[in-house]
Coordinates of C-alpha atoms in Angstrom, one line a residue:
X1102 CA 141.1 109.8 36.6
X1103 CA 144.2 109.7 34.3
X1104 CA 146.2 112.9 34.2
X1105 CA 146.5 113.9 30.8
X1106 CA 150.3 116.7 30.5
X1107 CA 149.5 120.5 31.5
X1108 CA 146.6 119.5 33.5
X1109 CA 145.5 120.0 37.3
X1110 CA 143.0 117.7 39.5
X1111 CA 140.9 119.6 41.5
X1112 CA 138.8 117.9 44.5
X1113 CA 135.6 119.2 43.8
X1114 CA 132.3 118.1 45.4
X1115 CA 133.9 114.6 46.2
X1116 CA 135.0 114.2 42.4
X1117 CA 137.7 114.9 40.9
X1118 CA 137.7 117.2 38.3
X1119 CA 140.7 118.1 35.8
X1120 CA 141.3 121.8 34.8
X1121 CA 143.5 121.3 31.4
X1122 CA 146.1 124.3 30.4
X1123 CA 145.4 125.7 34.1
X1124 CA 148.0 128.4 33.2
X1125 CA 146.2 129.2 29.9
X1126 CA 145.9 133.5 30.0
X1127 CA 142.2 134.1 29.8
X1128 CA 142.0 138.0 29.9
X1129 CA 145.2 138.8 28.7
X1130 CA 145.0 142.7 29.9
X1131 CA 144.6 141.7 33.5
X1132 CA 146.9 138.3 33.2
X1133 CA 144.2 135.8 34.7
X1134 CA 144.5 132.6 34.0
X1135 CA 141.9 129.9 33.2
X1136 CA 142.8 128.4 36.4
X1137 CA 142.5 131.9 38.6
X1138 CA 138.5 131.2 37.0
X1139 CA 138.2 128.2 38.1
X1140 CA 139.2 129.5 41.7
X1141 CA 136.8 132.6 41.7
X1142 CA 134.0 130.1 40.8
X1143 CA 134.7 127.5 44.2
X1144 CA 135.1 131.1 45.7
X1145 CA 131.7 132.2 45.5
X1146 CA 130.2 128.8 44.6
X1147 CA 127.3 128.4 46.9
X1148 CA 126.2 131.4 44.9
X1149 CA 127.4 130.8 41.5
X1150 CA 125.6 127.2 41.9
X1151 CA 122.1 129.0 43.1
X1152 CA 121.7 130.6 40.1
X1153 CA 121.9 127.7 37.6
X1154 CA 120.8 125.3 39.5
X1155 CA 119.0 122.3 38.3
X1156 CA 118.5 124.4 35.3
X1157 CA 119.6 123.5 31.3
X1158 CA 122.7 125.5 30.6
X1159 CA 124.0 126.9 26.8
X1160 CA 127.1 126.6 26.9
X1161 CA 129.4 129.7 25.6
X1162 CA 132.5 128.5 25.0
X1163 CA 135.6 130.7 25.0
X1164 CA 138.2 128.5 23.8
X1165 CA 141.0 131.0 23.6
X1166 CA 139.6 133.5 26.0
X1167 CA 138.1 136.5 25.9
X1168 CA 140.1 137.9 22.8
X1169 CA 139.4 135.1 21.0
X1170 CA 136.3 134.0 19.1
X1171 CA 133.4 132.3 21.1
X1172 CA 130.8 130.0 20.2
X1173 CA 127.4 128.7 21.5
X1174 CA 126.7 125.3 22.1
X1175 CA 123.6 123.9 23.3
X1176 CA 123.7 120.4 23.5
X1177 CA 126.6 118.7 25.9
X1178 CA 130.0 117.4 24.1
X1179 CA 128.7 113.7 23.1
X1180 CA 131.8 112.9 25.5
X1181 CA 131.2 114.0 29.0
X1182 CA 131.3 112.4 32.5
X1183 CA 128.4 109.9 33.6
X1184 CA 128.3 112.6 36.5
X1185 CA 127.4 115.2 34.0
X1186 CA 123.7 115.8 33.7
X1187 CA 121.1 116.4 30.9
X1188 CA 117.7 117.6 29.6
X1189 CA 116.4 117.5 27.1
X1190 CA 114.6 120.8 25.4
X1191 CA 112.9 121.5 22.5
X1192 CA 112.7 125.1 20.8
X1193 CA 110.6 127.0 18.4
X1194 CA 112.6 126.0 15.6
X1195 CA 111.3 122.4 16.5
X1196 CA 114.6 121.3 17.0
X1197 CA 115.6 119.1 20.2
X1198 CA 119.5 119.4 22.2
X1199 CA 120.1 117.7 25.4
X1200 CA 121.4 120.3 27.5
X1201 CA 123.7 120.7 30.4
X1202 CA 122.3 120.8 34.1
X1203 CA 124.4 121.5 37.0
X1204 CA 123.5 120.5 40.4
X1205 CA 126.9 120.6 42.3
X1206 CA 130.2 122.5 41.8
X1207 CA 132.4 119.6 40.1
X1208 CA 129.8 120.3 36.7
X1209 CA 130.4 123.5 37.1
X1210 CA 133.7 123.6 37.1
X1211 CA 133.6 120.9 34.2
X1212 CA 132.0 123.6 32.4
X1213 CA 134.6 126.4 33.0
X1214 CA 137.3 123.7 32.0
X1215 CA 135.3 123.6 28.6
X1216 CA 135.9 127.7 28.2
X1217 CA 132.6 128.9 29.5
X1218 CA 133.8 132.3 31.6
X1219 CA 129.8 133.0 32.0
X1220 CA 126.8 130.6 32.7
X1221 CA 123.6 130.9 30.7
X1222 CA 121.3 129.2 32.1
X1223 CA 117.3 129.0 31.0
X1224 CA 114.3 130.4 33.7
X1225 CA 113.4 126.9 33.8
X1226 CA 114.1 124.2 36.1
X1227 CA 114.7 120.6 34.8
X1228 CA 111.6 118.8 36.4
X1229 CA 109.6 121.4 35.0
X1230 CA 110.9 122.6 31.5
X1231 CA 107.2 124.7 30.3
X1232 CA 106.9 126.7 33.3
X1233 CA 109.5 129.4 34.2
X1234 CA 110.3 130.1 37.9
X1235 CA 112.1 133.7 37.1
X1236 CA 111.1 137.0 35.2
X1237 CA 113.8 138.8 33.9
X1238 CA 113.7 142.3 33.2
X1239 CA 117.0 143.4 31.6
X1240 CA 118.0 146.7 31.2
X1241 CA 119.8 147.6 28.2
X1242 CA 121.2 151.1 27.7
X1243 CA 121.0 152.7 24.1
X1244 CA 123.6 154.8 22.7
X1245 CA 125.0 158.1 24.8
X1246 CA 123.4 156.5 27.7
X1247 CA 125.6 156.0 30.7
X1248 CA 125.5 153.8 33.5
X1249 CA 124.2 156.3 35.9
X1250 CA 120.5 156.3 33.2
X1251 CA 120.6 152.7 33.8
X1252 CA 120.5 152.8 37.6
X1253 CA 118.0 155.1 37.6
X1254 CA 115.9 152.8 35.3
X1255 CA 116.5 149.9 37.9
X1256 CA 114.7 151.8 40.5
X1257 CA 111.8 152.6 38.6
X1258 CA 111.3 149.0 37.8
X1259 CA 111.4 148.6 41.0
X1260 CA 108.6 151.1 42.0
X1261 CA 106.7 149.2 39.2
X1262 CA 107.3 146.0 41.1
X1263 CA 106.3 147.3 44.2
X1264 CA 102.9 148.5 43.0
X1265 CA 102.3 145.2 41.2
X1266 CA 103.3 143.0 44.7
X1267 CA 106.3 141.3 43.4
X1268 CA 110.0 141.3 44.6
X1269 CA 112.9 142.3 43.0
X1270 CA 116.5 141.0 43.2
X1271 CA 118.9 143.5 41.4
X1272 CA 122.5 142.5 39.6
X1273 CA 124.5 144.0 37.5
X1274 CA 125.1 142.2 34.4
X1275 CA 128.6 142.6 33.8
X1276 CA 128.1 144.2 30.9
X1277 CA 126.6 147.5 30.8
X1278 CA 123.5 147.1 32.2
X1279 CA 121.4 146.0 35.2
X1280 CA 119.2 142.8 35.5
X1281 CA 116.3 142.3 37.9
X1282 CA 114.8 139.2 38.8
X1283 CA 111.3 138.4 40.0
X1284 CA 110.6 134.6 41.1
X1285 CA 107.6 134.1 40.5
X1286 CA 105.5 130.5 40.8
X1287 CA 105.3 127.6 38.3
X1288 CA 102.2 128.4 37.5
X1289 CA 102.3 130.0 34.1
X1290 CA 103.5 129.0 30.4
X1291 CA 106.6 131.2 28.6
X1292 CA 104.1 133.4 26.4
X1293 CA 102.3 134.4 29.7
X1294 CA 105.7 135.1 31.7
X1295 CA 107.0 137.6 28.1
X1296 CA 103.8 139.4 27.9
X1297 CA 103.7 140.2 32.1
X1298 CA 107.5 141.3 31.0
X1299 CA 105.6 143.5 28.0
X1300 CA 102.7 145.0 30.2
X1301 CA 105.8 145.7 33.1
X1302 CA 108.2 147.6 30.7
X1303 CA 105.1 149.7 29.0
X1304 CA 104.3 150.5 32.9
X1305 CA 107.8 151.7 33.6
X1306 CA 108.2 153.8 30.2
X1307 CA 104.4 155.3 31.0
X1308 CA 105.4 157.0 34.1
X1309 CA 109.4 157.7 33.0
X1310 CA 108.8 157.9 29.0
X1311 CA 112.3 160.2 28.4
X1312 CA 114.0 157.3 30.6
X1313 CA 112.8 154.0 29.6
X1314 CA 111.7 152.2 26.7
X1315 CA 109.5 149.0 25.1
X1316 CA 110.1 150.1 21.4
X1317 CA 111.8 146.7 19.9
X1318 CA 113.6 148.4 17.1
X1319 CA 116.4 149.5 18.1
X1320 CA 115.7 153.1 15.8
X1321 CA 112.7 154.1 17.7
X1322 CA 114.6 153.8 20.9
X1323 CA 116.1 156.2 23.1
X1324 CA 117.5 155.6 26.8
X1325 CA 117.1 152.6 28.4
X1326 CA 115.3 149.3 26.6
X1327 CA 113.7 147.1 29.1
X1328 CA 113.7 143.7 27.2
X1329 CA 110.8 141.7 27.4
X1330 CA 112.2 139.5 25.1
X1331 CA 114.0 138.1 27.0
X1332 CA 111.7 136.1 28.4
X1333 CA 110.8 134.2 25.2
X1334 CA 111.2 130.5 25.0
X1335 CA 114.6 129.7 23.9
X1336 CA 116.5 133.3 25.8
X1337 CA 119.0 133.0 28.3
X1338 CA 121.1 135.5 30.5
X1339 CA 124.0 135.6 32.1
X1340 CA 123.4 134.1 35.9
X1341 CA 124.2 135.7 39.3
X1342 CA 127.9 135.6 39.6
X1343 CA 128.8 135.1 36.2
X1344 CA 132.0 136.1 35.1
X1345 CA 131.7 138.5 31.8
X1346 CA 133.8 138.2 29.0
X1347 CA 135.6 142.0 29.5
X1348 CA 139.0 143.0 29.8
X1349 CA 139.5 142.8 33.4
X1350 CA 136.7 140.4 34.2
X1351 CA 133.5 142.0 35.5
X1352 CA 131.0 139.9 37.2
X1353 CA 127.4 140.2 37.3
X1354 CA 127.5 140.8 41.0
X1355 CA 124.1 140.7 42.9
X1356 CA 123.4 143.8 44.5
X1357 CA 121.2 145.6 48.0
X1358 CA 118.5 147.5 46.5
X1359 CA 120.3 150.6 48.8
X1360 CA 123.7 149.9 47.0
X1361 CA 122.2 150.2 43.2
X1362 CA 122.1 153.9 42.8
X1363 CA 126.0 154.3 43.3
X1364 CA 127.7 150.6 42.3
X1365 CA 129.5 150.4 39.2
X1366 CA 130.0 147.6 37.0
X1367 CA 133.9 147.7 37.8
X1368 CA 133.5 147.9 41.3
X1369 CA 132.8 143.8 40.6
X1370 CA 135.6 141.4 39.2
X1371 CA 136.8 138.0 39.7
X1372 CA 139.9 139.5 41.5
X1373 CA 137.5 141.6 44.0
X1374 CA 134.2 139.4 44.3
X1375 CA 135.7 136.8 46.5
X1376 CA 136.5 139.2 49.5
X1377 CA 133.0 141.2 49.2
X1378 CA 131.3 137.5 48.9
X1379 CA 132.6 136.5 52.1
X1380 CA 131.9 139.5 53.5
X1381 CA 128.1 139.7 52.9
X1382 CA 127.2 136.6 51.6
X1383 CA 125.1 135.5 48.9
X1384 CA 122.5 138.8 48.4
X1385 CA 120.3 136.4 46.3
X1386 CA 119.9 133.6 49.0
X1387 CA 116.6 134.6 49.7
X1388 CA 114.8 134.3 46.2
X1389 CA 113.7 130.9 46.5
X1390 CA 111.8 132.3 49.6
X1391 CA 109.8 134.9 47.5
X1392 CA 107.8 133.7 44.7
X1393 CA 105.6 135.9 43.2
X1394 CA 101.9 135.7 41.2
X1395 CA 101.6 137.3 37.9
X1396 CA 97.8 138.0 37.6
X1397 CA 98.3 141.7 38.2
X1398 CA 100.8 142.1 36.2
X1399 CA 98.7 139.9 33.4
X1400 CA 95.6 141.9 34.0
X1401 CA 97.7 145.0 33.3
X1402 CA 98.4 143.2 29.9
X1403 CA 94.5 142.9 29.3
X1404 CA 93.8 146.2 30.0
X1405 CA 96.5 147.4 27.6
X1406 CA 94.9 145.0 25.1
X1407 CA 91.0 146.7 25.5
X1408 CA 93.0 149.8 25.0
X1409 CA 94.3 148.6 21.6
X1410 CA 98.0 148.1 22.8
X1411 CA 98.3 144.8 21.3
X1412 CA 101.5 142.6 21.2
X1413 CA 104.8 143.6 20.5
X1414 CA 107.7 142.0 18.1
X1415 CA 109.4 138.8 18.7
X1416 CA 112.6 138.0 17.7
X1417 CA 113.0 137.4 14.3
X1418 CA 113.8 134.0 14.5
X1419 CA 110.4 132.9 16.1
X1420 CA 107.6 132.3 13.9
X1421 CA 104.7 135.0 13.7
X1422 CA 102.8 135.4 16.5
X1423 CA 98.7 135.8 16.7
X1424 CA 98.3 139.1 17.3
X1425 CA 102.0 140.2 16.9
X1426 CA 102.1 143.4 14.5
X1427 CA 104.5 143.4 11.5
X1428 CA 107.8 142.6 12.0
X1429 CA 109.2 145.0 8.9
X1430 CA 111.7 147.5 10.5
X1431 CA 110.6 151.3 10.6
X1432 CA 113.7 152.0 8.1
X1433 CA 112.1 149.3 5.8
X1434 CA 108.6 150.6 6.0
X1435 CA 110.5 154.4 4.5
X1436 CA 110.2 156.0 8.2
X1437 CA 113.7 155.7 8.7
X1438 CA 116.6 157.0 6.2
X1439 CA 118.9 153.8 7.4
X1440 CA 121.8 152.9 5.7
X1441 CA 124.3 149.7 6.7
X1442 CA 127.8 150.7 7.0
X1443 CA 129.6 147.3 7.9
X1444 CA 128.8 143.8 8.4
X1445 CA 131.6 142.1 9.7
X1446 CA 132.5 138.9 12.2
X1447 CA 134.2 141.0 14.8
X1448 CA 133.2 144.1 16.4
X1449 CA 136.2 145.7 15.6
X1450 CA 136.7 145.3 12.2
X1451 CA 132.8 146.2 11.8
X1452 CA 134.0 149.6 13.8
X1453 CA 136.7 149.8 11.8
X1454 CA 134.4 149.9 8.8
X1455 CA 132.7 152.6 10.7
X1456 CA 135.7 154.9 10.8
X1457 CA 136.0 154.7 7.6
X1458 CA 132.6 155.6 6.3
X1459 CA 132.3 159.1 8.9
X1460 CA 136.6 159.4 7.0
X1461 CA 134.3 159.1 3.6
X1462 CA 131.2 161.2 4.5
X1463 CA 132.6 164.3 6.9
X1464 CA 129.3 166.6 6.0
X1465 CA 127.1 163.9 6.7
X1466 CA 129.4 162.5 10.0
X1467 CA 128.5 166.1 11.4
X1468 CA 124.8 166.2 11.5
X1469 CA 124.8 162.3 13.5
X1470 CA 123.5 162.1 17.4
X1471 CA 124.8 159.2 19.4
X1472 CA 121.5 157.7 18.6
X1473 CA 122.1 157.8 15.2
X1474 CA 124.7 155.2 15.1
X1475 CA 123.5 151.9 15.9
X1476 CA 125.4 148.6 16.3
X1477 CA 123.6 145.5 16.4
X1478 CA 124.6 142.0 17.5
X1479 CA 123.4 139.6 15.5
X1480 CA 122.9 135.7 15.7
X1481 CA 124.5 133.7 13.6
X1482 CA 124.4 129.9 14.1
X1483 CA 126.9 129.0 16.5
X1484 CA 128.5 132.7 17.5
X1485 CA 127.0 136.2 16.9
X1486 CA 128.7 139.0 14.1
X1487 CA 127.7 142.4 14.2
X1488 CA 126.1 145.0 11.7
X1489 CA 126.2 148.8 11.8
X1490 CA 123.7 150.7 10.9
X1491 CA 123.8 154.7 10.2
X1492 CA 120.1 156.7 10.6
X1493 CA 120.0 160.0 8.2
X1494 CA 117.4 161.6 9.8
X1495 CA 119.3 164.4 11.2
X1496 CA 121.2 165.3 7.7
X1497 CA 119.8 167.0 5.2
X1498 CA 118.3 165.4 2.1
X1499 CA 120.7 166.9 -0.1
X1500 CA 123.8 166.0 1.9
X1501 CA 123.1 161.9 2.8
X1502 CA 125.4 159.8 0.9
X1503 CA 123.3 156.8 -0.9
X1504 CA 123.6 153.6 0.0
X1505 CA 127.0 151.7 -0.6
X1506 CA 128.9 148.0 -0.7
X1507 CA 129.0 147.4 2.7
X1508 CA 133.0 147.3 3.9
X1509 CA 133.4 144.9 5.6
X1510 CA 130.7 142.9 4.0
X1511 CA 130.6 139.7 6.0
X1512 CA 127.8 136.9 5.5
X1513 CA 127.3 135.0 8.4
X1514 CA 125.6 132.2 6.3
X1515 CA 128.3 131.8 3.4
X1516 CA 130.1 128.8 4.6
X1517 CA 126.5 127.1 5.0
X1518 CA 125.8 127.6 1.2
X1519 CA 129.0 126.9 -0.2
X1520 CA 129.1 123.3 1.7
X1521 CA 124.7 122.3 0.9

């Protein structure tokens, strides 16, 4: 391999691999470098390498780090090494990419070199792209929730798995939440594996409803979501190990069920993952070992059917589902008093925008929960932007400002109609 300037070769898995710009600042608060990844990944890479294992991969590429803007890309760079592997998928759009698959830790590292700090891998295996192996059950917390709501969610969920005879394997996400993970067998089709993941998070928010919820808007919420959605067709999450894109570089660390009511997500970084991995090893080893059955879980799902409790939304970009009841938000159907604030590319500036509008409307600023405020990611084509959204329903009639020019006022989709 030819050595191009600024680059390092790295034995890696009997190839050699080259890490361009090793001293490249990745996370400029805590000074690591894009080579000090690279290292944390061979650190824990038995690991790492588990959870993505023979399965397609999006890449999300950080180019300039993690102050810099990212972008997805599903199918692999049209120049990659021969050792680099593919499969193809296709997704509801009807659209086809050849994605990356990593089987040993030289593509793995290939991929960090591209600027990927986490790995995104599908619940699908490349010999076997129709039946997922893994249910996810991702906790999100809503607004004014704090970390300690979402451990307490984790144990519910894992009181509902219990009773429903499948195991869990905790993590954090790196984030703000908690995953679990449930391998189950290769036996059933995506729209079986999300509506177990339905029937599961209407279970947990039955028995805990001022903890946990399965509302999909995000202004019927309140605590912690448990997103079924995310296992759709076409949804990935951030594997075991996974280093998050956060100012000092959490990790989505796997965890002992024992340990998950007092961890913390910064109790796990690249700079302190290495020392607790060799310590106690890889906590997820033993996955592969459990696979699970989803009838109960899918005979929950009838029953909740008979009952009347039909489906629940998709994501927006999926076409309409049988059975799948409207998709028109609760603010749109007049239920709601919702008004946007910003719509910018960066979270800041759409924060910013924010400040600004509680500077404009004091009276109004007063009356607003946590809750009240809600800031949504949203997909674009290759990166996500984000949108705020202010719910009125605790001001007075006679005191909510009307609706405004959004500032910012970003469209994600401009570039694409100027250049058609």
């Amino acid at each position: 391999m030819a050595k191009r300037a600024n680059a390092e070769i790295l034995e890696v898995a009997g190839r050699e691999v080259q890490v361009s710009n090793p001293e490249k600042v990745y996370f400029p608060k805590a000074g690591i470098t894009k080579l000090e990844l690279v290292r944390y990944y061979l650190a824990v890479g038995e690991g790492a390498l588990r959870g993505i294992h023979n399965r397609p991969i999006v890449l999300k590429r950080y180019v300039h780090g993690v102050e810099g803007e990212f972008f997805f890309q599903k199918r692999a760079p049209d120049k990659h090494p021969d050792w680099v592997k593919t499969v193809r998928l296709s997704f509801p759009s009807g659209r086809t990419a050849d994605e990356v698959v990593a089987t040993d830790l030289a593509q793995l590292v290939w991929m960090v070199n591209l600027g990927c700090i986490d790995l995104n891998p599908h619940p699908v295996r490349a010999d076997d792209l129709d039946h997922p192996d893994e249910l996810r059950v991702d906790l999100d917390p809503g607004p004014g929730v704090g970390f300690d709501g979402v451990r307490e969610a984790a144990v519910l969920v894992r009181q509902v798995l219990d009773d429903f005879k499948l195991v869990g394997w905790p993590k954090t996400s790196g984030s703000r939440g908690i995953h679990v993970y449930v391998r189950i067998e290769r036996r059933w089709g995506f729209d079986d594996v999300r509506r177990a993941a339905l029937a599961l998070a209407r279970d947990a928010e039955r028995r805990a409803p001022g903890l946990v919820t399965s509302k999909w808007w995000k202004e019927e919420r309140h605590g912690v979501f448990i997103d079924y959605n995310q296992n759709a067709k076409d949804r990935t999450v951030a594997s075991a190990y996974s280093v998050r894109p956060t100012p000092e570089g959490c990790v989505s660390a796997p965890l002992r069920w024992e340990e998950v009511p007092r961890c913390e997500l910064r109790d796990f970084t690249l700079r302190t993952m290495p020392a607790r991995y060799a310590q106690v090893g890889d906590l997820a080893a033993g996955m592969d070992q459990a696979p699970g059955s989803l009838e109960p879980l899918l005979e929950l799902a009838s029953r909740h059917e008979a009952e009347g409790l039909g489906d629940a939304p998709w994501p927006p970009h999926y076409k309409k589902q049988r059975g799948e009841p409207t998709r028109v938000q609760p603010s749109k159907r007049k239920e709601m008093p919702l008004v946007v604030v910003a719509k910018a590319a960066k979270k800041a500036d759409a924060l910013a925008g924010l400040a600004r509008w509680h500077e404009r409307h004091p009276r109004a600023s007063a009356h607003l929960t946590e809750e009240d405020v809600l800031v949504d990611a949203m997909r674009g084509r290759f990166t996500t932007w984000t949108r705020i959204r202010v719910n009125l329903r605790h001001v007075p009639r006679d005191e909510r400002p009307p609706a405004e020019t959004h500032a910012p006022d970003y469209d994600p989709w401009e570039n694409m109609r100027s250049s058609s």
